[in-house]
mmCIF file of C-alpha atoms and ligand atoms in Angstrom:
data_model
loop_
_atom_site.group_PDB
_atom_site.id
_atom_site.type_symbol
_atom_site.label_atom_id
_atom_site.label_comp_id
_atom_site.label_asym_id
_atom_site.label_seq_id
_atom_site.Cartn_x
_atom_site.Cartn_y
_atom_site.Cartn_z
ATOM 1 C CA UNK A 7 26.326 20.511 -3.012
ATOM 2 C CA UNK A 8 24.286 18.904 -5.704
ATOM 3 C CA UNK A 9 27.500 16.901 -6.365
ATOM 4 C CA UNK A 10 27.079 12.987 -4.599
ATOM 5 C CA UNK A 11 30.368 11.856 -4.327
ATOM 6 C CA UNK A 12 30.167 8.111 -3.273
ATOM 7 C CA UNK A 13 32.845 8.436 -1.272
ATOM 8 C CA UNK A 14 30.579 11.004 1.062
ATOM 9 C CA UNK A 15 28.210 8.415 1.368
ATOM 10 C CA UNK A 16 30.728 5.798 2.361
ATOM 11 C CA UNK A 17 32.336 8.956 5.150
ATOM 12 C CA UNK A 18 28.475 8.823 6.218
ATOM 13 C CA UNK A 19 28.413 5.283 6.785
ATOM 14 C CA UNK A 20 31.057 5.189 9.108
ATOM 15 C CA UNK A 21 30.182 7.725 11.201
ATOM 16 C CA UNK A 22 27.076 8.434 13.704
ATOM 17 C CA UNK A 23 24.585 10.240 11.690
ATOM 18 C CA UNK A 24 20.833 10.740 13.900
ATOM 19 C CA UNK A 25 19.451 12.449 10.883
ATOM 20 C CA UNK A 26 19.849 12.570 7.040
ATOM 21 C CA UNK A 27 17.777 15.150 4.562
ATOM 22 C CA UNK A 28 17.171 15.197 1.034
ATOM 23 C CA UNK A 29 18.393 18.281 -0.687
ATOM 24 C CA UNK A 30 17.163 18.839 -4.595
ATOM 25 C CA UNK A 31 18.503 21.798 -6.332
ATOM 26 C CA UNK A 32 15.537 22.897 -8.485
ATOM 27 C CA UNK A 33 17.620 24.239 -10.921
ATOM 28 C CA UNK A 34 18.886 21.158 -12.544
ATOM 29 C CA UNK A 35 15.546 19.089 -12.399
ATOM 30 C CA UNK A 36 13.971 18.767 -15.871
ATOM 31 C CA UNK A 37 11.146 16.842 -14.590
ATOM 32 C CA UNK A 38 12.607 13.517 -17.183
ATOM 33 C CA UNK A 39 11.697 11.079 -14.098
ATOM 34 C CA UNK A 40 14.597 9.067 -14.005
ATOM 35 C CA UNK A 41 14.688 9.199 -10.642
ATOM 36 C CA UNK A 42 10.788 7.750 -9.968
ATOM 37 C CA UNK A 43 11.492 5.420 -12.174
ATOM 38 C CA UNK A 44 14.891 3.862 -11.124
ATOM 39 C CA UNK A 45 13.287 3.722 -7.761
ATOM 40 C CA UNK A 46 9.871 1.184 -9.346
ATOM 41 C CA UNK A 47 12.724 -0.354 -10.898
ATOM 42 C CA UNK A 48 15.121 -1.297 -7.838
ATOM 43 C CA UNK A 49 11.717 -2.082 -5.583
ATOM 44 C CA UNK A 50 10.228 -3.782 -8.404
ATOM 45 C CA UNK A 51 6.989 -1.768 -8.635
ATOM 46 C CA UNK A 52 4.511 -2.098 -10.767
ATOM 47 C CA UNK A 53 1.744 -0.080 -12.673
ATOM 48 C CA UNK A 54 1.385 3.782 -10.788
ATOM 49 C CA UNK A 55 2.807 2.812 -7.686
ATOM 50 C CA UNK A 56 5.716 4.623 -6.841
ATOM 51 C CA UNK A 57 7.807 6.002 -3.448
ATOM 52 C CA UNK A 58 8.521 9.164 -5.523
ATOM 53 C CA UNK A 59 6.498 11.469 -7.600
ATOM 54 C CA UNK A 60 7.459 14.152 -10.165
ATOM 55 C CA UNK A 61 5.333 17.197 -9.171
ATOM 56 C CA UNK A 62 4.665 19.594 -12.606
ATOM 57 C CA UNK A 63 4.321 22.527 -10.851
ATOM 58 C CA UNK A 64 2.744 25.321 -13.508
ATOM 59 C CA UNK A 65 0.325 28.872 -13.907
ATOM 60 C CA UNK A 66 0.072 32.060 -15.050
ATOM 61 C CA UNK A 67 -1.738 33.552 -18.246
ATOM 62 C CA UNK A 68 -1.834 35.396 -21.369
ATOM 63 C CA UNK A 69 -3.358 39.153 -21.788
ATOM 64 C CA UNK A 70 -4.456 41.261 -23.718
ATOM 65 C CA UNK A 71 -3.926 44.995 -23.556
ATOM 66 C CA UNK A 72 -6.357 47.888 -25.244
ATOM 67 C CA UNK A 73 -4.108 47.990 -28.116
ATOM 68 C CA UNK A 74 -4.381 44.276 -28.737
ATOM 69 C CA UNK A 75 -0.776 43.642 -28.025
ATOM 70 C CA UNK A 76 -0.500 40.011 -25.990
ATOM 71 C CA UNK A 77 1.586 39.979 -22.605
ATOM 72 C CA UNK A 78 1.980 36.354 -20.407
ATOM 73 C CA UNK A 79 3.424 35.529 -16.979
ATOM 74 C CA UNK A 80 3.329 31.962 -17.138
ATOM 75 C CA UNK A 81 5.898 29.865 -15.488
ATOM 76 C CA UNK A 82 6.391 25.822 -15.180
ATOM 77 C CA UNK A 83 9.100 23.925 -12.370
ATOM 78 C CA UNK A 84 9.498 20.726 -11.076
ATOM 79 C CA UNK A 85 9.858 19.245 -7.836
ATOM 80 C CA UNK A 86 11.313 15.737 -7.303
ATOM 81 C CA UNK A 87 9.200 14.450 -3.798
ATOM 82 C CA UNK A 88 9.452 11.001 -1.600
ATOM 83 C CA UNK A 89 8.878 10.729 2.374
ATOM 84 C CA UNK A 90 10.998 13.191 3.836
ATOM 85 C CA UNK A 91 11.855 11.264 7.349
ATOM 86 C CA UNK A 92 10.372 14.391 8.838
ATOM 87 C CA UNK A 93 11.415 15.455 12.863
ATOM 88 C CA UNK A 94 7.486 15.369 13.796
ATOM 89 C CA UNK A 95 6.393 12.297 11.415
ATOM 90 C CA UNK A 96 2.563 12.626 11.835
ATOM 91 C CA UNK A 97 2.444 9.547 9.800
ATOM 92 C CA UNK A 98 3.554 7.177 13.256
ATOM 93 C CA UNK A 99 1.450 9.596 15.494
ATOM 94 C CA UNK A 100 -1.499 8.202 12.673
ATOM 95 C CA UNK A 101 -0.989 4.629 12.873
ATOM 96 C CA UNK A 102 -3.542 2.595 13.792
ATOM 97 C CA UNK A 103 -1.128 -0.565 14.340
ATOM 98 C CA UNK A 104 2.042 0.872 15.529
ATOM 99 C CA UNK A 105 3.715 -0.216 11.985
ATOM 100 C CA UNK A 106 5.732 2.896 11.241
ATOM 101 C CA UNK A 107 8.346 4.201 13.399
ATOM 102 C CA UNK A 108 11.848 6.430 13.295
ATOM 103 C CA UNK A 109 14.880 4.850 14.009
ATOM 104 C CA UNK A 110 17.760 6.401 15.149
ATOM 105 C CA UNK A 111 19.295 7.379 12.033
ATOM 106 C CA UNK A 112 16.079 9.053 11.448
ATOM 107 C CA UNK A 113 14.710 7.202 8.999
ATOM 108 C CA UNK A 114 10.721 6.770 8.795
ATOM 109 C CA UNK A 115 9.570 3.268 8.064
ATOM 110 C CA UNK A 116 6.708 1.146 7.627
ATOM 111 C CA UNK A 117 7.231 -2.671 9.025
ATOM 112 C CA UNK A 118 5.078 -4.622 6.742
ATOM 113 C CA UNK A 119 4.511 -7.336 9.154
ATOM 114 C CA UNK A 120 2.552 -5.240 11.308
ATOM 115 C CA UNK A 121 0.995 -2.498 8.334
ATOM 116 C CA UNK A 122 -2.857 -3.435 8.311
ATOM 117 C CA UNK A 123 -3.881 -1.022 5.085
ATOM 118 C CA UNK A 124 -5.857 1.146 7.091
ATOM 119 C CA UNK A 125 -4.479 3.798 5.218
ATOM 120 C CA UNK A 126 -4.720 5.549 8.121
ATOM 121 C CA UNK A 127 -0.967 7.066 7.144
ATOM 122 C CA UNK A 128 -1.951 8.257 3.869
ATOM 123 C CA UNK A 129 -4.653 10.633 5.311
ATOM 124 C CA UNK A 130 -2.441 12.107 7.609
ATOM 125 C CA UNK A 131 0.681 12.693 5.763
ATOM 126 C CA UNK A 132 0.789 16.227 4.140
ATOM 127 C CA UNK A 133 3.498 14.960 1.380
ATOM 128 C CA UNK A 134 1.592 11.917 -0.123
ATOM 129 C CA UNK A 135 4.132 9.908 0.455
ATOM 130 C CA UNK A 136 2.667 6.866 1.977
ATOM 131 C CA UNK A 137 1.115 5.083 -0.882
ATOM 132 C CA UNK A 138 -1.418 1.875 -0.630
ATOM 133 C CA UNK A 139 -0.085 -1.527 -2.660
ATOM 134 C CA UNK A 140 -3.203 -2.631 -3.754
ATOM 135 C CA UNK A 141 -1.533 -5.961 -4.858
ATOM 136 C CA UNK A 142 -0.785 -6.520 -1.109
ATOM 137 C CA UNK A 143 -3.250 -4.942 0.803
ATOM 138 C CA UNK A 144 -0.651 -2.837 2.733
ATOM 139 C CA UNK A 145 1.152 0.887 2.546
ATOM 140 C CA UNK A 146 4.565 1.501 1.384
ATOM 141 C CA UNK A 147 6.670 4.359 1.386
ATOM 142 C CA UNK A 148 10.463 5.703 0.904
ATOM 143 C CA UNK A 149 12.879 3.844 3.171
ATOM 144 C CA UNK A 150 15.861 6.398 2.124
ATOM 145 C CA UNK A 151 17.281 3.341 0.979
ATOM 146 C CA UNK A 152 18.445 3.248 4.427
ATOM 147 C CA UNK A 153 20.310 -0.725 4.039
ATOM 148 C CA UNK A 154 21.980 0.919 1.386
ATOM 149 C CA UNK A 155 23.056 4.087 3.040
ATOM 150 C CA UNK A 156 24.544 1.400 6.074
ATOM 151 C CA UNK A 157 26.411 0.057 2.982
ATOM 152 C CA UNK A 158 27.843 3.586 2.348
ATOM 153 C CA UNK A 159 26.014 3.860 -1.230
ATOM 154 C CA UNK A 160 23.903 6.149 -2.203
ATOM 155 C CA UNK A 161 19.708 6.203 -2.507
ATOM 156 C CA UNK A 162 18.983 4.301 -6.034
ATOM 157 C CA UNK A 163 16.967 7.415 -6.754
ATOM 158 C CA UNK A 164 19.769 9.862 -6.141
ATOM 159 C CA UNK A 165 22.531 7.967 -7.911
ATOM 160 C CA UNK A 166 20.012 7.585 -10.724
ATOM 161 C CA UNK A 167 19.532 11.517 -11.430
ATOM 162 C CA UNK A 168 21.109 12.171 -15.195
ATOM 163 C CA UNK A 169 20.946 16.220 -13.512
ATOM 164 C CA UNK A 170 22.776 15.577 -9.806
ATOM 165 C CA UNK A 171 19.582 17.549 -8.775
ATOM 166 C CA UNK A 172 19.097 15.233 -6.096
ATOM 167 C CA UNK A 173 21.361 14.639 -2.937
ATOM 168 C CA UNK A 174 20.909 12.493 0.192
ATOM 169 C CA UNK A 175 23.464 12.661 3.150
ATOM 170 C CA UNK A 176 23.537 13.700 6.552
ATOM 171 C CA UNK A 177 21.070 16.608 8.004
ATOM 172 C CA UNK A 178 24.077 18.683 9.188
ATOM 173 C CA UNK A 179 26.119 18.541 6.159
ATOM 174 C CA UNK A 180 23.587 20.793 4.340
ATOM 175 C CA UNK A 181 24.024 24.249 4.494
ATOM 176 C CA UNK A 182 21.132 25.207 6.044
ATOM 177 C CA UNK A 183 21.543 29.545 5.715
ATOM 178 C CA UNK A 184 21.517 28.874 2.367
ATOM 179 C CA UNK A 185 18.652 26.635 1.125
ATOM 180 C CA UNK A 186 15.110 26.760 2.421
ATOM 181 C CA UNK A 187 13.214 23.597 3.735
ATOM 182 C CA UNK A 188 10.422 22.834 1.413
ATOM 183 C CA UNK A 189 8.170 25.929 1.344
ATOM 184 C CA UNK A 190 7.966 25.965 -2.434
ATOM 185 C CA UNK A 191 4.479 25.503 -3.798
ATOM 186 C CA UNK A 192 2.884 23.156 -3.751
ATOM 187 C CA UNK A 193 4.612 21.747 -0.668
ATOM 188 C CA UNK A 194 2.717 22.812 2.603
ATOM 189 C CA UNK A 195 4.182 24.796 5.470
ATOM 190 C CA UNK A 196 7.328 23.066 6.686
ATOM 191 C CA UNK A 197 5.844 23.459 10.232
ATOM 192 C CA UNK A 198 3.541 20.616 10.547
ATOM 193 C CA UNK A 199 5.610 17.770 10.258
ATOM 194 C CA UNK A 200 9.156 19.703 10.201
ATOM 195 C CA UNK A 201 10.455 17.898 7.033
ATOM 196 C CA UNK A 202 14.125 17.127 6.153
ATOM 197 C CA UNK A 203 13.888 18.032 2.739
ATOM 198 C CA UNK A 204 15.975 21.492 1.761
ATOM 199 C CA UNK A 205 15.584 22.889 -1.676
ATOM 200 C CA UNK A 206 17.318 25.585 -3.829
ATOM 201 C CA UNK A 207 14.080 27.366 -5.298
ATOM 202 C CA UNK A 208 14.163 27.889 -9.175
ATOM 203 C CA UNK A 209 13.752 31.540 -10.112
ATOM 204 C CA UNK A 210 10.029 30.787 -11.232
ATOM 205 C CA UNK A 211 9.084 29.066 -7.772
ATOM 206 C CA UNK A 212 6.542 29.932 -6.002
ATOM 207 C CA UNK A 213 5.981 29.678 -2.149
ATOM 208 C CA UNK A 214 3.320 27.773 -0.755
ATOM 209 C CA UNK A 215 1.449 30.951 0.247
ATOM 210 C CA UNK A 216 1.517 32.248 -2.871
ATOM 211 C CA UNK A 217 -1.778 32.200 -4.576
ATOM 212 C CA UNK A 218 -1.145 31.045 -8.265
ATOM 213 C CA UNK A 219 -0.348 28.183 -9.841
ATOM 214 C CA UNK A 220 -1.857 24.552 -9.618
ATOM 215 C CA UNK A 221 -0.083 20.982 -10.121
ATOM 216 C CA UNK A 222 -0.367 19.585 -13.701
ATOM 217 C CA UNK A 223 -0.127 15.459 -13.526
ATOM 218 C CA UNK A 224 -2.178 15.770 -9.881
ATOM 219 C CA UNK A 225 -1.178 12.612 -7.919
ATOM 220 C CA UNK A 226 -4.363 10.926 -7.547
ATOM 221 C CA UNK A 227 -4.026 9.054 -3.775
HETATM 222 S S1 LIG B 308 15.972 12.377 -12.327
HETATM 223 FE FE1 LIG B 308 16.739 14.364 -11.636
HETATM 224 S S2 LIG B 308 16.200 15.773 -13.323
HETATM 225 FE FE2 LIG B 308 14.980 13.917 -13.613
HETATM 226 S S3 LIG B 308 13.031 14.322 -12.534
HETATM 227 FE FE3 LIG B 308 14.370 13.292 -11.056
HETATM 228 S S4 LIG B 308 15.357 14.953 -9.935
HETATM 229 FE FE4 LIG B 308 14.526 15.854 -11.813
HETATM 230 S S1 LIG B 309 6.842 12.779 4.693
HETATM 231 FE FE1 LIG B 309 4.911 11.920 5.446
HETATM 232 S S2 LIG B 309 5.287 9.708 5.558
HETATM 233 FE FE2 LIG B 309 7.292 10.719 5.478
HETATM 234 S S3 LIG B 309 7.900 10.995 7.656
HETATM 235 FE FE3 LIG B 309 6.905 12.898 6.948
HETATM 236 S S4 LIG B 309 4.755 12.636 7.594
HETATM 237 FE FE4 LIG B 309 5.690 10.572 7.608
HETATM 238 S S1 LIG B 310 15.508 7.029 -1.185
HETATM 239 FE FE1 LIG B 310 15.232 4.971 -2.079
HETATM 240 S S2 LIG B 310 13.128 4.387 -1.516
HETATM 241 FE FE2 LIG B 310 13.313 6.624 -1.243
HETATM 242 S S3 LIG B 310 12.596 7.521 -3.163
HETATM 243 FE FE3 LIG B 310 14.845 7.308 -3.317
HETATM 244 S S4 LIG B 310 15.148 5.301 -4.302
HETATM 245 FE FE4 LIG B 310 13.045 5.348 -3.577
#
């Protein structure tokens, strides 16, 4: 699964596809970035502005028992994020100018013609993933590097992965009994926007009930 043969991208291409899902196998991440950063690169963006963030995902403590022996629980994972070209994008239902919509491969995308910076997209979208481009006044997000998927490559973010923890293809290709869709912490509940994002937890992953554990490099919107 975490394997990205080009050739399944170019088997994607050809075919009818309605919907395509990310799937990141926690296991392999190492939180290095290359991925965030090959994206910047390939959409030429500058300073913090990025379509994908590196969540450092971390808790637990040390203590100290009556005999003064020390004890910890403390556990650290990573989770690679962009838009996830959710089923129920709350992000169009948000827009105050009609500037993002889903096409029928189910990607979610903001026209930049018709985006206005009302950042009305940001507020709504539980993933942070629309982002506002100070430089021009508008909001950007993940495409899925959908003209390249028509091409039958690969996302620049998923061929860029030095772990293959990352994997982009068609939404029934994953094998959904065995991966759950993004209720590790410190995702929300997959039901509000029903994202299309599936993840193989880490052992030390939390769900996003779960009442411990904070995010360490906090994305500051
Ligand atoms: S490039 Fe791969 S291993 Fe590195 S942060 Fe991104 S998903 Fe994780
Ligand atoms: S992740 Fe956010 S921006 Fe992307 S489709 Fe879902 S609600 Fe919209
Ligand atoms: S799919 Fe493309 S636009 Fe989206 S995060 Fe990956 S590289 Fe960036």
């Amino acid at each position: 699964m975490a394997k990205s043969p080009e050739g399944t991208a170019r088997k994607a291409a050809e075919r009818h596809v309605s919907q395509y899902a990310f799937y990141f196998d926690q296991h392999r991440c190492t939180g290095c970035k290359t991925c965030e950063i090959a994206c910047k690169d390939f959409h030429h963006l500058d300073g913090e502005l990025a379509l994908r963030t590196i969540y450092e995902f971390a808790g637990g403590s040390w203590t100290q028992d009556s005999l003064g022996s020390w004890s910890q629980d403390v556990f650290c994972y990573h989770l690679s994020l962009s838009c996830n070209h959710c089923t129920n994008p709350i992000c169009v239902r948000f827009c105050s100018s009609d500037a993002i919509s889903k096409d029928k491969r189910g990607f979610v995308t903001i026209d930049p013609g018709l985006c206005v910076g009302c950042q009305a997209c940001m507020t709504a979208c539980p993933y942070h993933a629309p982002r506002f481009d100070e430089g021009r006044g508008i909001t950007v997000k993940c495409d899925g590097c959908r003209e390249r998927i028509a091409e039958g490559h690969l996302p620049v973010c998923v061929e860029a992965c030095p772990q293959r923890a990352l994997w982009f293809g068609p939404y029934d290709d994953v094998p959904h009994s065995k991966y759950v869709v993004s209720s590790v912490a410190p995702l929300p509940t997959s039901e509000l926007t029903q994202p299309n994002l599936f993840i193989d937890p880490c052992t030390d992953a939390r769900t996003h009930t779960a009442d411990a554990g904070s995010v360490m490099n906090i994305y500051e919107a």
